Short mmCIF file of C-alpha atoms and ligand atoms in Angstrom, two decimals:
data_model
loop_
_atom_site.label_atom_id
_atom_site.label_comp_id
_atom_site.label_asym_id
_atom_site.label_seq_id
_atom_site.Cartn_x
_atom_site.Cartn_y
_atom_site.Cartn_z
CA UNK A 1073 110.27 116.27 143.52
CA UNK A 1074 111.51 118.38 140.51
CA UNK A 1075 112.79 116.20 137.37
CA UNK A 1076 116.00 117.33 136.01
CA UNK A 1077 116.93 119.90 133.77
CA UNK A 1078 117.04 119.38 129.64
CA UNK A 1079 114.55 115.97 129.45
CA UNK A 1080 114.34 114.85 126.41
CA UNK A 1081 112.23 112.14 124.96
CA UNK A 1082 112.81 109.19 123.00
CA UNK A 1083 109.93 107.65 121.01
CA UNK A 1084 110.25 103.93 118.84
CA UNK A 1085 107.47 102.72 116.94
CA UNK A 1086 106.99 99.53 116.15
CA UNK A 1087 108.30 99.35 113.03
CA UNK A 1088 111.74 100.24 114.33
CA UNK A 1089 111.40 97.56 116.95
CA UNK A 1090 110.88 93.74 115.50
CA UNK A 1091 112.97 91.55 116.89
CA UNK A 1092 115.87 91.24 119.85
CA UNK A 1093 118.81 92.65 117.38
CA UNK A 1094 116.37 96.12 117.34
CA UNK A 1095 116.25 96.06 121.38
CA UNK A 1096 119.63 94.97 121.89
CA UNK A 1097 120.52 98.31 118.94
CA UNK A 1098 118.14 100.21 121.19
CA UNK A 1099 120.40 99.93 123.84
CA UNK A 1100 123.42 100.63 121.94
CA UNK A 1101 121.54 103.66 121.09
CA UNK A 1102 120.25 104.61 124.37
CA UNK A 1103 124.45 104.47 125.71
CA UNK A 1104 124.94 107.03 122.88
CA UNK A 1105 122.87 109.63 125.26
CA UNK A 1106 124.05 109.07 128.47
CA UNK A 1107 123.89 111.91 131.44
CA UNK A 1108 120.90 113.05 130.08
CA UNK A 1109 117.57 112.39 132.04
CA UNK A 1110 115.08 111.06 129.10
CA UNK A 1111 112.19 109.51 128.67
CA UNK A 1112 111.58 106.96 126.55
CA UNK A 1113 108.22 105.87 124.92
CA UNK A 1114 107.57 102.41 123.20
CA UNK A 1115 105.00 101.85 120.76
CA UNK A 1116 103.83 97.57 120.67
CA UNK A 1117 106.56 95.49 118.99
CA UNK A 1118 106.95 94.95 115.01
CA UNK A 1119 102.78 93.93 114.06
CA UNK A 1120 101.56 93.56 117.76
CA UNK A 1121 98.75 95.80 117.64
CA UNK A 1122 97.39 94.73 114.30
CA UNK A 1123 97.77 90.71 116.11
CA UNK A 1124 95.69 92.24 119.11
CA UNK A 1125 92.86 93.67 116.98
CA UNK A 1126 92.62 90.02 115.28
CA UNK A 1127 92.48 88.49 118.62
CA UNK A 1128 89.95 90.88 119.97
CA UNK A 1129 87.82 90.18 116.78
CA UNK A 1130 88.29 86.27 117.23
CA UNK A 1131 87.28 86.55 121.33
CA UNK A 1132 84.62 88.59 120.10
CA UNK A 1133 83.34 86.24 117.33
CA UNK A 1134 83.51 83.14 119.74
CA UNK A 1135 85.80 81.78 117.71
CA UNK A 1136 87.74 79.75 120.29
CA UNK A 1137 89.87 77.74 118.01
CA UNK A 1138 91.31 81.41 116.58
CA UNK A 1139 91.33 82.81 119.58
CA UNK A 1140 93.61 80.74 121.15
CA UNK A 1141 95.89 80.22 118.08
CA UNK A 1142 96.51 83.19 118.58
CA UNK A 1143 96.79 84.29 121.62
CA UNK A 1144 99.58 81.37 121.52
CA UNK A 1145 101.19 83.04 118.57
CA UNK A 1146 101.43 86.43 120.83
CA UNK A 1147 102.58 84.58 123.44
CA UNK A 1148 105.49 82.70 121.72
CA UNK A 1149 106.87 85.42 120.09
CA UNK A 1150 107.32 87.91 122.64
CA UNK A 1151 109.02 85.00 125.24
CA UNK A 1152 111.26 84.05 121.79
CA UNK A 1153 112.51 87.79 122.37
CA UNK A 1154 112.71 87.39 126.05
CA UNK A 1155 114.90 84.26 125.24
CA UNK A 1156 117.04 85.52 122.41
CA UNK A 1157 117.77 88.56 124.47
CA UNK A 1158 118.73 87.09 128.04
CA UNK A 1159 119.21 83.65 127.71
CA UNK A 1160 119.52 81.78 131.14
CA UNK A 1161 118.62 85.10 132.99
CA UNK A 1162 115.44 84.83 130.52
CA UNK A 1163 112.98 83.44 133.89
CA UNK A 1164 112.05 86.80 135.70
CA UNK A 1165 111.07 88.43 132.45
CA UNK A 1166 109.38 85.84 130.81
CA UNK A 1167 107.25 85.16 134.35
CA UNK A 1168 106.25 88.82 133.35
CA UNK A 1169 105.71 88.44 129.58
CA UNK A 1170 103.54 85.30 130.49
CA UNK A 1171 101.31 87.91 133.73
CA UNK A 1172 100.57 89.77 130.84
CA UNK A 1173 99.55 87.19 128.90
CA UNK A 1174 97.00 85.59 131.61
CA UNK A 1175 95.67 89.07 132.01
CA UNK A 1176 94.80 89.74 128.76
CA UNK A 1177 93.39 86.21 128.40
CA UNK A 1178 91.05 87.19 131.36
CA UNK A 1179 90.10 90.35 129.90
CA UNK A 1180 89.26 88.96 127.28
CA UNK A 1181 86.82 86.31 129.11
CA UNK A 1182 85.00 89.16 130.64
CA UNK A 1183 85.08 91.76 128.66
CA UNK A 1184 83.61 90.36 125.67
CA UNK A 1185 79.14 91.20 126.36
CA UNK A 1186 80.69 94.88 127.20
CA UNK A 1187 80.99 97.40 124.50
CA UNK A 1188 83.67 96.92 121.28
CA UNK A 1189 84.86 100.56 122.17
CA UNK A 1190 85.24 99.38 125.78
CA UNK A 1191 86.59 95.96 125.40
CA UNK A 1192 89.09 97.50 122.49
CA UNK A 1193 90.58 99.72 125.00
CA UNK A 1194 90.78 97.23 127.81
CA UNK A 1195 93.05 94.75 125.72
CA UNK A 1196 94.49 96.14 122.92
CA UNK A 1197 97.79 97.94 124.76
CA UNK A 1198 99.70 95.15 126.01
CA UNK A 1199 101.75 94.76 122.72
CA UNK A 1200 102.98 98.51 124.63
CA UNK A 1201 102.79 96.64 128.33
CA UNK A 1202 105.36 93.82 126.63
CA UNK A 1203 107.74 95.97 124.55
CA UNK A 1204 108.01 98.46 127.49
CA UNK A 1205 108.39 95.59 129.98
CA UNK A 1206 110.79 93.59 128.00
CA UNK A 1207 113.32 96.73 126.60
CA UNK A 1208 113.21 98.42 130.47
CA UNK A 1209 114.56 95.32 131.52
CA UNK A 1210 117.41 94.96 128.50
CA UNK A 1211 118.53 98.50 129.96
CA UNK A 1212 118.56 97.83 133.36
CA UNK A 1213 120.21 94.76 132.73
CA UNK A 1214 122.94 96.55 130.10
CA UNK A 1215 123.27 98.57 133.10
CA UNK A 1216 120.81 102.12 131.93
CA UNK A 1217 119.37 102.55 135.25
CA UNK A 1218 115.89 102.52 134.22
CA UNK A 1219 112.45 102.64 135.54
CA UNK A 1220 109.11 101.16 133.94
CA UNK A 1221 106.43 103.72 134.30
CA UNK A 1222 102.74 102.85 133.58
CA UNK A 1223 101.48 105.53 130.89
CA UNK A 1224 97.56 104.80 132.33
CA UNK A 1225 98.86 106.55 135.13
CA UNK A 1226 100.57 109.10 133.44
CA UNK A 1227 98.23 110.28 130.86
CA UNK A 1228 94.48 111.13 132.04
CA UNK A 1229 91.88 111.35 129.51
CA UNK A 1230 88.31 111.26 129.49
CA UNK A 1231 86.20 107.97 128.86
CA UNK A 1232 85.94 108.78 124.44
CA UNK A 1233 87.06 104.78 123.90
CA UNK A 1234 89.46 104.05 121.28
CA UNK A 1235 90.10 108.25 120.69
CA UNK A 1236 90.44 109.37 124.37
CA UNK A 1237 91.04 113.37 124.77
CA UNK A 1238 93.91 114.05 127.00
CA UNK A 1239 92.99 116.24 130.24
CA UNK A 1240 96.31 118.53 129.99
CA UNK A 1241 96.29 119.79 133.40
CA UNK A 1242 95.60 116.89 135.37
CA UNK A 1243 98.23 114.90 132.90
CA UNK A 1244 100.56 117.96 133.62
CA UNK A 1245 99.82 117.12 138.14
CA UNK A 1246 100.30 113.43 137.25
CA UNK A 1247 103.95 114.23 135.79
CA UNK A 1248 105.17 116.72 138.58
CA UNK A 1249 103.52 113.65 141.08
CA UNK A 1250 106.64 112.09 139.50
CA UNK A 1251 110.04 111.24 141.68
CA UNK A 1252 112.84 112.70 139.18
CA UNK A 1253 115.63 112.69 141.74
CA UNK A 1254 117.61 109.65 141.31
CA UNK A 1255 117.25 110.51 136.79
CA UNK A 1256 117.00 107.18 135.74
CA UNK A 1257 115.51 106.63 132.71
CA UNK A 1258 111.54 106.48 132.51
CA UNK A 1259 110.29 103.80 130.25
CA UNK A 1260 106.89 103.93 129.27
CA UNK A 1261 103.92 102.78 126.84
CA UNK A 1262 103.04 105.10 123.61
CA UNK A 1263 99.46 105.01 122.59
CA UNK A 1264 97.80 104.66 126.39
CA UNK A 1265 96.06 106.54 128.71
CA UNK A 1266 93.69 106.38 131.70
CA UNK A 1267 90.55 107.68 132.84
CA UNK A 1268 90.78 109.28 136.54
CA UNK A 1269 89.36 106.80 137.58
CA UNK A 1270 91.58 103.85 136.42
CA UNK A 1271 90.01 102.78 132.76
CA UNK A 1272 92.39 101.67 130.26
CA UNK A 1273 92.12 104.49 127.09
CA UNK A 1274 93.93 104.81 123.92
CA UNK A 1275 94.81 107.39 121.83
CA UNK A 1276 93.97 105.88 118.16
CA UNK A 1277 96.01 103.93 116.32
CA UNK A 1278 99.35 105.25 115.51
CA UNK A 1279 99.15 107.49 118.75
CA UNK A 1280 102.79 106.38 120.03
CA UNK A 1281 104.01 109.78 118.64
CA UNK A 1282 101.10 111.55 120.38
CA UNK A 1283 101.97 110.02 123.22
CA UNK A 1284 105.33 111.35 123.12
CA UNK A 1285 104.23 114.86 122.17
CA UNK A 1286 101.44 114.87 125.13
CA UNK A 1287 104.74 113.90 127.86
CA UNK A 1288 106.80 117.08 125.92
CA UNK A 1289 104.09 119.04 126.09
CA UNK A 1290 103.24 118.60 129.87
CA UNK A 1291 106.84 118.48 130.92
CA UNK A 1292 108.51 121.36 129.16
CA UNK A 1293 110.75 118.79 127.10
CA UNK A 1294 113.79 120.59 125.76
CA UNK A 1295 113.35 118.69 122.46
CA UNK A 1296 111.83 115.03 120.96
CA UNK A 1297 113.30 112.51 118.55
CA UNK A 1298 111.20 110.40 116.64
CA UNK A 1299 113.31 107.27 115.60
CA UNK A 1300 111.92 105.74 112.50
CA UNK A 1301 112.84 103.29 109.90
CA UNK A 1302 113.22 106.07 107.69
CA UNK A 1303 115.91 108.31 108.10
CA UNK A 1304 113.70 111.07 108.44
CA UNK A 1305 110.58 113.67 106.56
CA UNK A 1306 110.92 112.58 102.93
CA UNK A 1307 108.86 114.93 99.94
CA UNK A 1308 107.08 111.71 99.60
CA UNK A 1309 106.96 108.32 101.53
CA UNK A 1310 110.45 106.88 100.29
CA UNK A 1311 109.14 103.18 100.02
CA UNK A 1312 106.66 104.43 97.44
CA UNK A 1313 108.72 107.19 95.72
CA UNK A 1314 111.94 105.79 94.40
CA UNK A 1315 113.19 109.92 94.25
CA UNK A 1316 111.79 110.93 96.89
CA UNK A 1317 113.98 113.43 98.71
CA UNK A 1318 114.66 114.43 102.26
CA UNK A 1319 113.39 117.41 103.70
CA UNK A 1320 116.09 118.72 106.14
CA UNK A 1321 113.38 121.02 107.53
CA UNK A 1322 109.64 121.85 107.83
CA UNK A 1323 107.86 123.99 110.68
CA UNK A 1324 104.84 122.27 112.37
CA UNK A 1325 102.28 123.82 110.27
CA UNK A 1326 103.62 122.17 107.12
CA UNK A 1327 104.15 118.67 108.99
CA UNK A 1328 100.36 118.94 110.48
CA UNK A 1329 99.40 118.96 106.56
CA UNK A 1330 101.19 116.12 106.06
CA UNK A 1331 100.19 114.05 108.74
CA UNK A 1332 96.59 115.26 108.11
CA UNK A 1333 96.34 114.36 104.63
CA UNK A 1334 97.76 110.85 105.51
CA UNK A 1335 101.09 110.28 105.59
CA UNK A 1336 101.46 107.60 108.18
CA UNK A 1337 104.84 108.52 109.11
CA UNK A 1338 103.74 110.68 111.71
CA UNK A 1339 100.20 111.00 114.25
CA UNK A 1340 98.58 113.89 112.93
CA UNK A 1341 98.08 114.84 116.52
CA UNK A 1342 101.22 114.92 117.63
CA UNK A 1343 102.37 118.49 116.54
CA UNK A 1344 100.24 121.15 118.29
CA UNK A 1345 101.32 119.92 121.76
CA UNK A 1346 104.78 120.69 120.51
CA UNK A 1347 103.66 124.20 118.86
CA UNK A 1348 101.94 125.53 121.79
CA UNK A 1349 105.14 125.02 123.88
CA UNK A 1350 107.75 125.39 120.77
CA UNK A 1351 109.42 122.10 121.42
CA UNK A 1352 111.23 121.32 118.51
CA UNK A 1353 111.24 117.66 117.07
CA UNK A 1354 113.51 115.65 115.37
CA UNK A 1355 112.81 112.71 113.32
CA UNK A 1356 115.80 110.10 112.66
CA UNK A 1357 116.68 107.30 111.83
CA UNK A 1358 116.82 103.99 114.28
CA UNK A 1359 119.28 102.49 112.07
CA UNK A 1360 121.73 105.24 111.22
CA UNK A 1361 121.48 107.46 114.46
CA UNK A 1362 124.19 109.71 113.71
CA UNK A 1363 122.65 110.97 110.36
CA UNK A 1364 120.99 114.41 111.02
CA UNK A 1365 117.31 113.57 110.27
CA UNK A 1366 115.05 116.38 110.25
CA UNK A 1367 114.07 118.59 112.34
CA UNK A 1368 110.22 120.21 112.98
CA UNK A 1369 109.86 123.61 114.56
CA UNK A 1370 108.48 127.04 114.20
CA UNK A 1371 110.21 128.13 111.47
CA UNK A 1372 108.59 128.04 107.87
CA UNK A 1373 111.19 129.81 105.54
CA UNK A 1374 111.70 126.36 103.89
CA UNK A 1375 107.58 125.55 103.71
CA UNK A 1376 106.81 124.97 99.95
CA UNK A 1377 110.12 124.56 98.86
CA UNK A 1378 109.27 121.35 97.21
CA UNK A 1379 106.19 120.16 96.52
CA UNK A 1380 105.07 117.26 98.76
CA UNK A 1381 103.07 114.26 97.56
CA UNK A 1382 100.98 112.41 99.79
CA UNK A 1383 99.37 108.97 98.98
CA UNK A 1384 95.93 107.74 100.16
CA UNK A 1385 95.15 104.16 99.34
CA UNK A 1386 91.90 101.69 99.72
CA UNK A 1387 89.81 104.85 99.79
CA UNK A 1388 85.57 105.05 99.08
CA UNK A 1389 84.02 108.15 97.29
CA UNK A 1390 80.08 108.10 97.82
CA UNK A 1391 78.71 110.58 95.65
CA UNK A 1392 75.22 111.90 97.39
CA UNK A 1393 72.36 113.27 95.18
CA UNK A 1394 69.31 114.55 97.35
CA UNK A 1395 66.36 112.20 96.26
CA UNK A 1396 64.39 115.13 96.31
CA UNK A 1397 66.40 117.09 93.35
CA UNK A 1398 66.86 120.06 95.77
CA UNK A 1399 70.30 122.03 95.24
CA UNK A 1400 72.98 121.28 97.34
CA UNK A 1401 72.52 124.04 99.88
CA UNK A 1402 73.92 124.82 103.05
CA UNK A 1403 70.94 122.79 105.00
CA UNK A 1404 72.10 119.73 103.17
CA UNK A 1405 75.72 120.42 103.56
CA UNK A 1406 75.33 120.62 106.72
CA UNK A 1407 73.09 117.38 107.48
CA UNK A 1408 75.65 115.67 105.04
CA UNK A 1409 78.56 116.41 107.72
CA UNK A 1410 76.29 115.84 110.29
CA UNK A 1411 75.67 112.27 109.78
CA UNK A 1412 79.73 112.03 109.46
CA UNK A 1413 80.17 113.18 112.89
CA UNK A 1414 77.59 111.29 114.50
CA UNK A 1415 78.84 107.99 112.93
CA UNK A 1416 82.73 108.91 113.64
CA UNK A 1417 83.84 108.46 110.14
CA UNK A 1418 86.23 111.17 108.73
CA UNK A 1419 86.33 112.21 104.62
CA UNK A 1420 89.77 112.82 103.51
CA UNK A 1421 87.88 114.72 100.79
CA UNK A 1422 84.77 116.87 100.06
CA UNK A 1423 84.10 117.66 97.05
CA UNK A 1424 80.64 119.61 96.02
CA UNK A 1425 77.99 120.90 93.05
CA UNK A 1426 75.04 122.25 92.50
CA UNK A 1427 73.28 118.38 92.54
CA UNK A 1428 76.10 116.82 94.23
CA UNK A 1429 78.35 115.98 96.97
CA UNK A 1430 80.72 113.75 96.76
CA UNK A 1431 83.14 112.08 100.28
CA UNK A 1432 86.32 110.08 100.21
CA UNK A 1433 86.48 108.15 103.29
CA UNK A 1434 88.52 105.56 104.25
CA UNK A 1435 88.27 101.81 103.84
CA UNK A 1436 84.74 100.21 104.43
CA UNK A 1437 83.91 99.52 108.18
CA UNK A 1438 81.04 98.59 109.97
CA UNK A 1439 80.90 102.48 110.58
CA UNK A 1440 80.64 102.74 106.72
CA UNK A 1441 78.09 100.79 106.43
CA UNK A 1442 75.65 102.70 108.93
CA UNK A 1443 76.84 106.09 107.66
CA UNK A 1444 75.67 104.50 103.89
CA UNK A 1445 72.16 103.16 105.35
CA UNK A 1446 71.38 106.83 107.11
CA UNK A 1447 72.54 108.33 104.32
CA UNK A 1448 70.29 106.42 101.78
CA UNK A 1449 66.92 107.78 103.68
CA UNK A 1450 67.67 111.68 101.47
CA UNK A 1451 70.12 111.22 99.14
CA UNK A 1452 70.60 108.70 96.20
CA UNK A 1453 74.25 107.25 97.37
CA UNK A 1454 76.55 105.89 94.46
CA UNK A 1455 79.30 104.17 96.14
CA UNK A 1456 82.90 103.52 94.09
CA UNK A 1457 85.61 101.38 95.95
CA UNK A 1458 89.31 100.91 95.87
CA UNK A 1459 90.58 104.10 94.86
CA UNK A 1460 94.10 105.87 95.47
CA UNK A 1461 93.61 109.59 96.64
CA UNK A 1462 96.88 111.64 95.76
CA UNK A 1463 97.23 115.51 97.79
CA UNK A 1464 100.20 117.50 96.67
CA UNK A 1465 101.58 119.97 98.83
CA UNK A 1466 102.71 123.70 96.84
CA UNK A 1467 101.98 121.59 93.38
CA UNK A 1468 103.05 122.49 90.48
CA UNK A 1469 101.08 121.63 87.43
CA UNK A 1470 103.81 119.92 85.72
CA UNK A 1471 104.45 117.33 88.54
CA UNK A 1472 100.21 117.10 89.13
CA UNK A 1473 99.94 116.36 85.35
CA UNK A 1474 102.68 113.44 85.44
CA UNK A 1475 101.71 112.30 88.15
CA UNK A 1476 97.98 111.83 86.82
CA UNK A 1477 99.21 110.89 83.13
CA UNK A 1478 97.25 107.99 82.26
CA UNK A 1479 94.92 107.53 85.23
CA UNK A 1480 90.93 108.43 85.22
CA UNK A 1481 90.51 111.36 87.71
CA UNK A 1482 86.85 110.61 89.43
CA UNK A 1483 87.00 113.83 91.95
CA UNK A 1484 89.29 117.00 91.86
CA UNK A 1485 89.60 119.46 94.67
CA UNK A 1486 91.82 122.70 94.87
CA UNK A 1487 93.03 125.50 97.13
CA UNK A 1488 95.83 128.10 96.99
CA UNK A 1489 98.47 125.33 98.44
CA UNK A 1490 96.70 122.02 97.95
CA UNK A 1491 95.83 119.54 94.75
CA UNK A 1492 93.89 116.43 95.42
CA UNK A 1493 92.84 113.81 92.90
CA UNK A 1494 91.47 110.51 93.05
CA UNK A 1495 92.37 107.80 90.86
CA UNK A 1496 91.22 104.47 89.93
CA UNK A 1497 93.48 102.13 92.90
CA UNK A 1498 93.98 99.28 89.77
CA UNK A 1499 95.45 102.05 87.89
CA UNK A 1500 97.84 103.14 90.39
CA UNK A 1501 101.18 101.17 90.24
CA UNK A 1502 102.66 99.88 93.42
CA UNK A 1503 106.03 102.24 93.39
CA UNK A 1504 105.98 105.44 91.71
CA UNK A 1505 108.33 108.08 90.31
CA UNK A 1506 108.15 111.76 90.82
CA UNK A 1507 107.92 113.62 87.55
CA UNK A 1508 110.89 115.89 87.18
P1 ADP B 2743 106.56 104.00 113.64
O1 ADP B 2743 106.17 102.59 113.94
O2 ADP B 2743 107.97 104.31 113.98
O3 ADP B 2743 105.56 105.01 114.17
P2 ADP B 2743 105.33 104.22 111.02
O4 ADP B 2743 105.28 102.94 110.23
O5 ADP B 2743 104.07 104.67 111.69
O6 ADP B 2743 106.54 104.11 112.05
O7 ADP B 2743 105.85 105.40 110.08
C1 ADP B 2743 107.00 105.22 109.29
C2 ADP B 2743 106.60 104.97 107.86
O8 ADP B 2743 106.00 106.15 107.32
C3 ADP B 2743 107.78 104.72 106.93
O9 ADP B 2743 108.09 103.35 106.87
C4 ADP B 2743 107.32 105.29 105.59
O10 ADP B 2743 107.00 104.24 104.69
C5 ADP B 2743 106.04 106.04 105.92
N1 ADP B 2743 105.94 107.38 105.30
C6 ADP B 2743 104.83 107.87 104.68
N2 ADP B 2743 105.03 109.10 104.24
C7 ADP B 2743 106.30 109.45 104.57
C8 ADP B 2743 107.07 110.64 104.38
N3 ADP B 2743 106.59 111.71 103.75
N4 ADP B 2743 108.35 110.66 104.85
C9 ADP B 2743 108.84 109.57 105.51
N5 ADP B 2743 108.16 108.41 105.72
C10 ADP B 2743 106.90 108.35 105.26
N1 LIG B 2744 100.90 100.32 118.62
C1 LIG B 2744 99.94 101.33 118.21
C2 LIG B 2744 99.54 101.12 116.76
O1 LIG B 2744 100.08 100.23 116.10
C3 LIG B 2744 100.44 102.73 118.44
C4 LIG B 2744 101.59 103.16 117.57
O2 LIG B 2744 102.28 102.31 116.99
O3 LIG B 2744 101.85 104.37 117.48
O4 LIG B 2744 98.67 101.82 116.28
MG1 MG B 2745 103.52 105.21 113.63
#
């Protein structure tokens, strides 16, 4: 079967959809684009995930009293949508919501001696198996012809738990496997893959955009939109920055920066797929849908324009000095990053000396903690916590000056197009103002 011309897809996140008014604007939404064969991808409602990963950590723990507290707190919220949203025709949904429910329960009872990795993967998608299941239903039923499609079957990767790699050309078989001909809408679950042989993967957290990029990608989209709860790629995030302003355009190279240094409101992933092919994307906003948003392609004539500001918060610097007092040479460079690697833990800075390296990583996890202990064996490790790391894009000095006025700056780094400085976190004030 071929799918019709000109798809497009649709991605919400989770923090466009919280409650049955965002589903029911969805659909409002979704009537705005009709004629058009589209498919639409779903992160987990509102919090979900972050309520999964609690849940897996209380099944985990054997800490039944938790567990079940909530599991029951999952459970009632997602049937309260169900409820709000169809009232007496609620029943075949919520006998759907409440599947889901029992499965993960069960997963949960057997998964739990397997691997976290493993046992992550297995359970912590059905906040996307709930969303997708409840707003495909909302469609069909606001008459969107619509189709639920299962993303584990759409999207093969290998078996790399909790950061599955996507196998492009049997993703790319899976999608022409698809029947196109009657267009309806395809619903389906950001975030999610599957191994060829069935396994439950995911893409890391925040992969929903990914997700949509990897469908663009292996379909030949004609173009993405990203609806967000901000109206679209601001200089700065606009709930930190009370100036922050709008970029109306940036090309992908630009927005891969961005995303890379950490600004949340896109997966760092999710713009090569799009390069390679030239798919532009839009991101806009869920709430004001007719505002033009802004749009990521190719083009880079309005790169560097303004200078961009990125924020990086709870961060760790470890400063490394080799017990042995050798110089900092490529041989320990390179066992330095080597131990990163094999733990999995990325630094969102390196910064070096003769005696010295110092890493900004991110919040303390148990991965931390090992990469510390194999670390301690060579180096002398000096660890400093809770600190803010700030990257500006095309600085100026000006703008890096007032935006460091009055802070300590414990590591610097510095290319052609790139400032980064960390900062004490306590002296780092919870909204901020870009100097003018
Ligand atoms: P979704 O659930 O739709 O994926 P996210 O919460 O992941 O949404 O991303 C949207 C958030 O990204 C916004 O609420 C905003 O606070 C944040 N953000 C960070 N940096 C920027 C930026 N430069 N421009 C716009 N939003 C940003
Ligand atoms: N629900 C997943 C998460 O919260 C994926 C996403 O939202 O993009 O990380
Ligand atoms: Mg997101």
């Amino acid at each position: 079967m071929h799918r019709c011309d000109m798809t497009q897809i649709f991605k919400f996140g989770g923090a466009s959809l919280r409650d049955a008014d965002d589903i029911r604007h969805l659909g409002h939404l979704m009537a705005d684009f009709p004629g058009r064969p589209l498919v639409v991808v779903l992160s987990a409602m509102g919090k979900t995930t972050n309520a999964l990963e609690a849940l897996l950590d209380a099944a985990r723990g054997n800490d039944e009293a938790n567990y079940r507290e909530r599991l029951e707190n999952l459970r009632r919220d997602h049937l309260a949508i169900v409820g709000a949203l169809f009232g007496s025709k609620a029943s075949p949904v919520a006998q759907r919501v409440e599947a889901l429910i029992a499965e993960l329960d069960q997963h949960h009872r057997t998964l739990a001696k397997h691997a976290r990795p493993f046992h992550y993967d297995q359970t912590i998608g059905f906040g996307e198996l709930m969303s997708t299941t409840i707003v495909s239903a909302w469609l069909e039923a606001s008459g969107i012809a619509t189709r639920w499609q299962d993303a584990r079957r759409l999207i093969v990767t290998d078996d790399c738990y909790q950061a599955a790699n996507v196998d492009w050309a049997a993703t790319t078989e899976r999608l022409r496997e698809l029947a196109w001909d009657d267009c309806r809408l395809l619903v389906t679950q950001g975030f999610l893959g599957g191994t060829q042989d069935g396994q439950t993967t995911t893409l890391g957290r925040g992969g929903s955009d990914y997700s949509a990029a990897i469908l663009a990608h292996c379909l030949e989209a004609e173009r993405v939109t990203m609806w967000k709860d901000v109206p679209g790629l601001f200089n700065a995030d606009p709930r930190r920055f009370d100036n922050a302003t709008q970029l109306e355009h940036i090309s992908y190279a630009e927005t891969i920066e961005l995303a890379w240094h950490g600004a949340k409101v896109i997966h760092p992933k999710s713009l090569a797929p799009l390069q390679r092919k030239r798919i532009p994307l839009t991101v806009r906003s869920f709430k004001a849908p007719r505002t033009p948003g802004s749009t990521i392609d190719a083009d880079p004539r309005h790169d560097g324009d303004v200078p961009i500001v990125i924020l990086r918060e709870a961060q760790i610097l470890l400063t490394l000095y080799p017990r042995d007092f050798a110089l900092m040479d490529e041989a320990h460079q390179h066992d330095i990053l080597g131990h990163l690697v094999r733990v999995g833990v990325h630094a969102s800075m390196i910064d070096s000396a003769a005696m010295r390296v110092s890493l900004c990583l991110d919040r303390p996890t148990g991965r931390l903690e090992a990469l510390v202990e194999a670390l301690s064996a060579d180096y002398r490790v000096v660890r400093r916590n809770n600190l803010t790391l700030l990257t500006v894009r095309h600085p100026d000095d000006g703008l890096l000056e007032g935006l460091s006025a009055g802070r300590d700056c414990l590591a610097e780094r510095r290319n052609a197009d790139t400032a980064q400085r960390l900062f004490p976190g306590d002296q780092c004030p919870e909204s901020w103002h870009l100097p003018t």
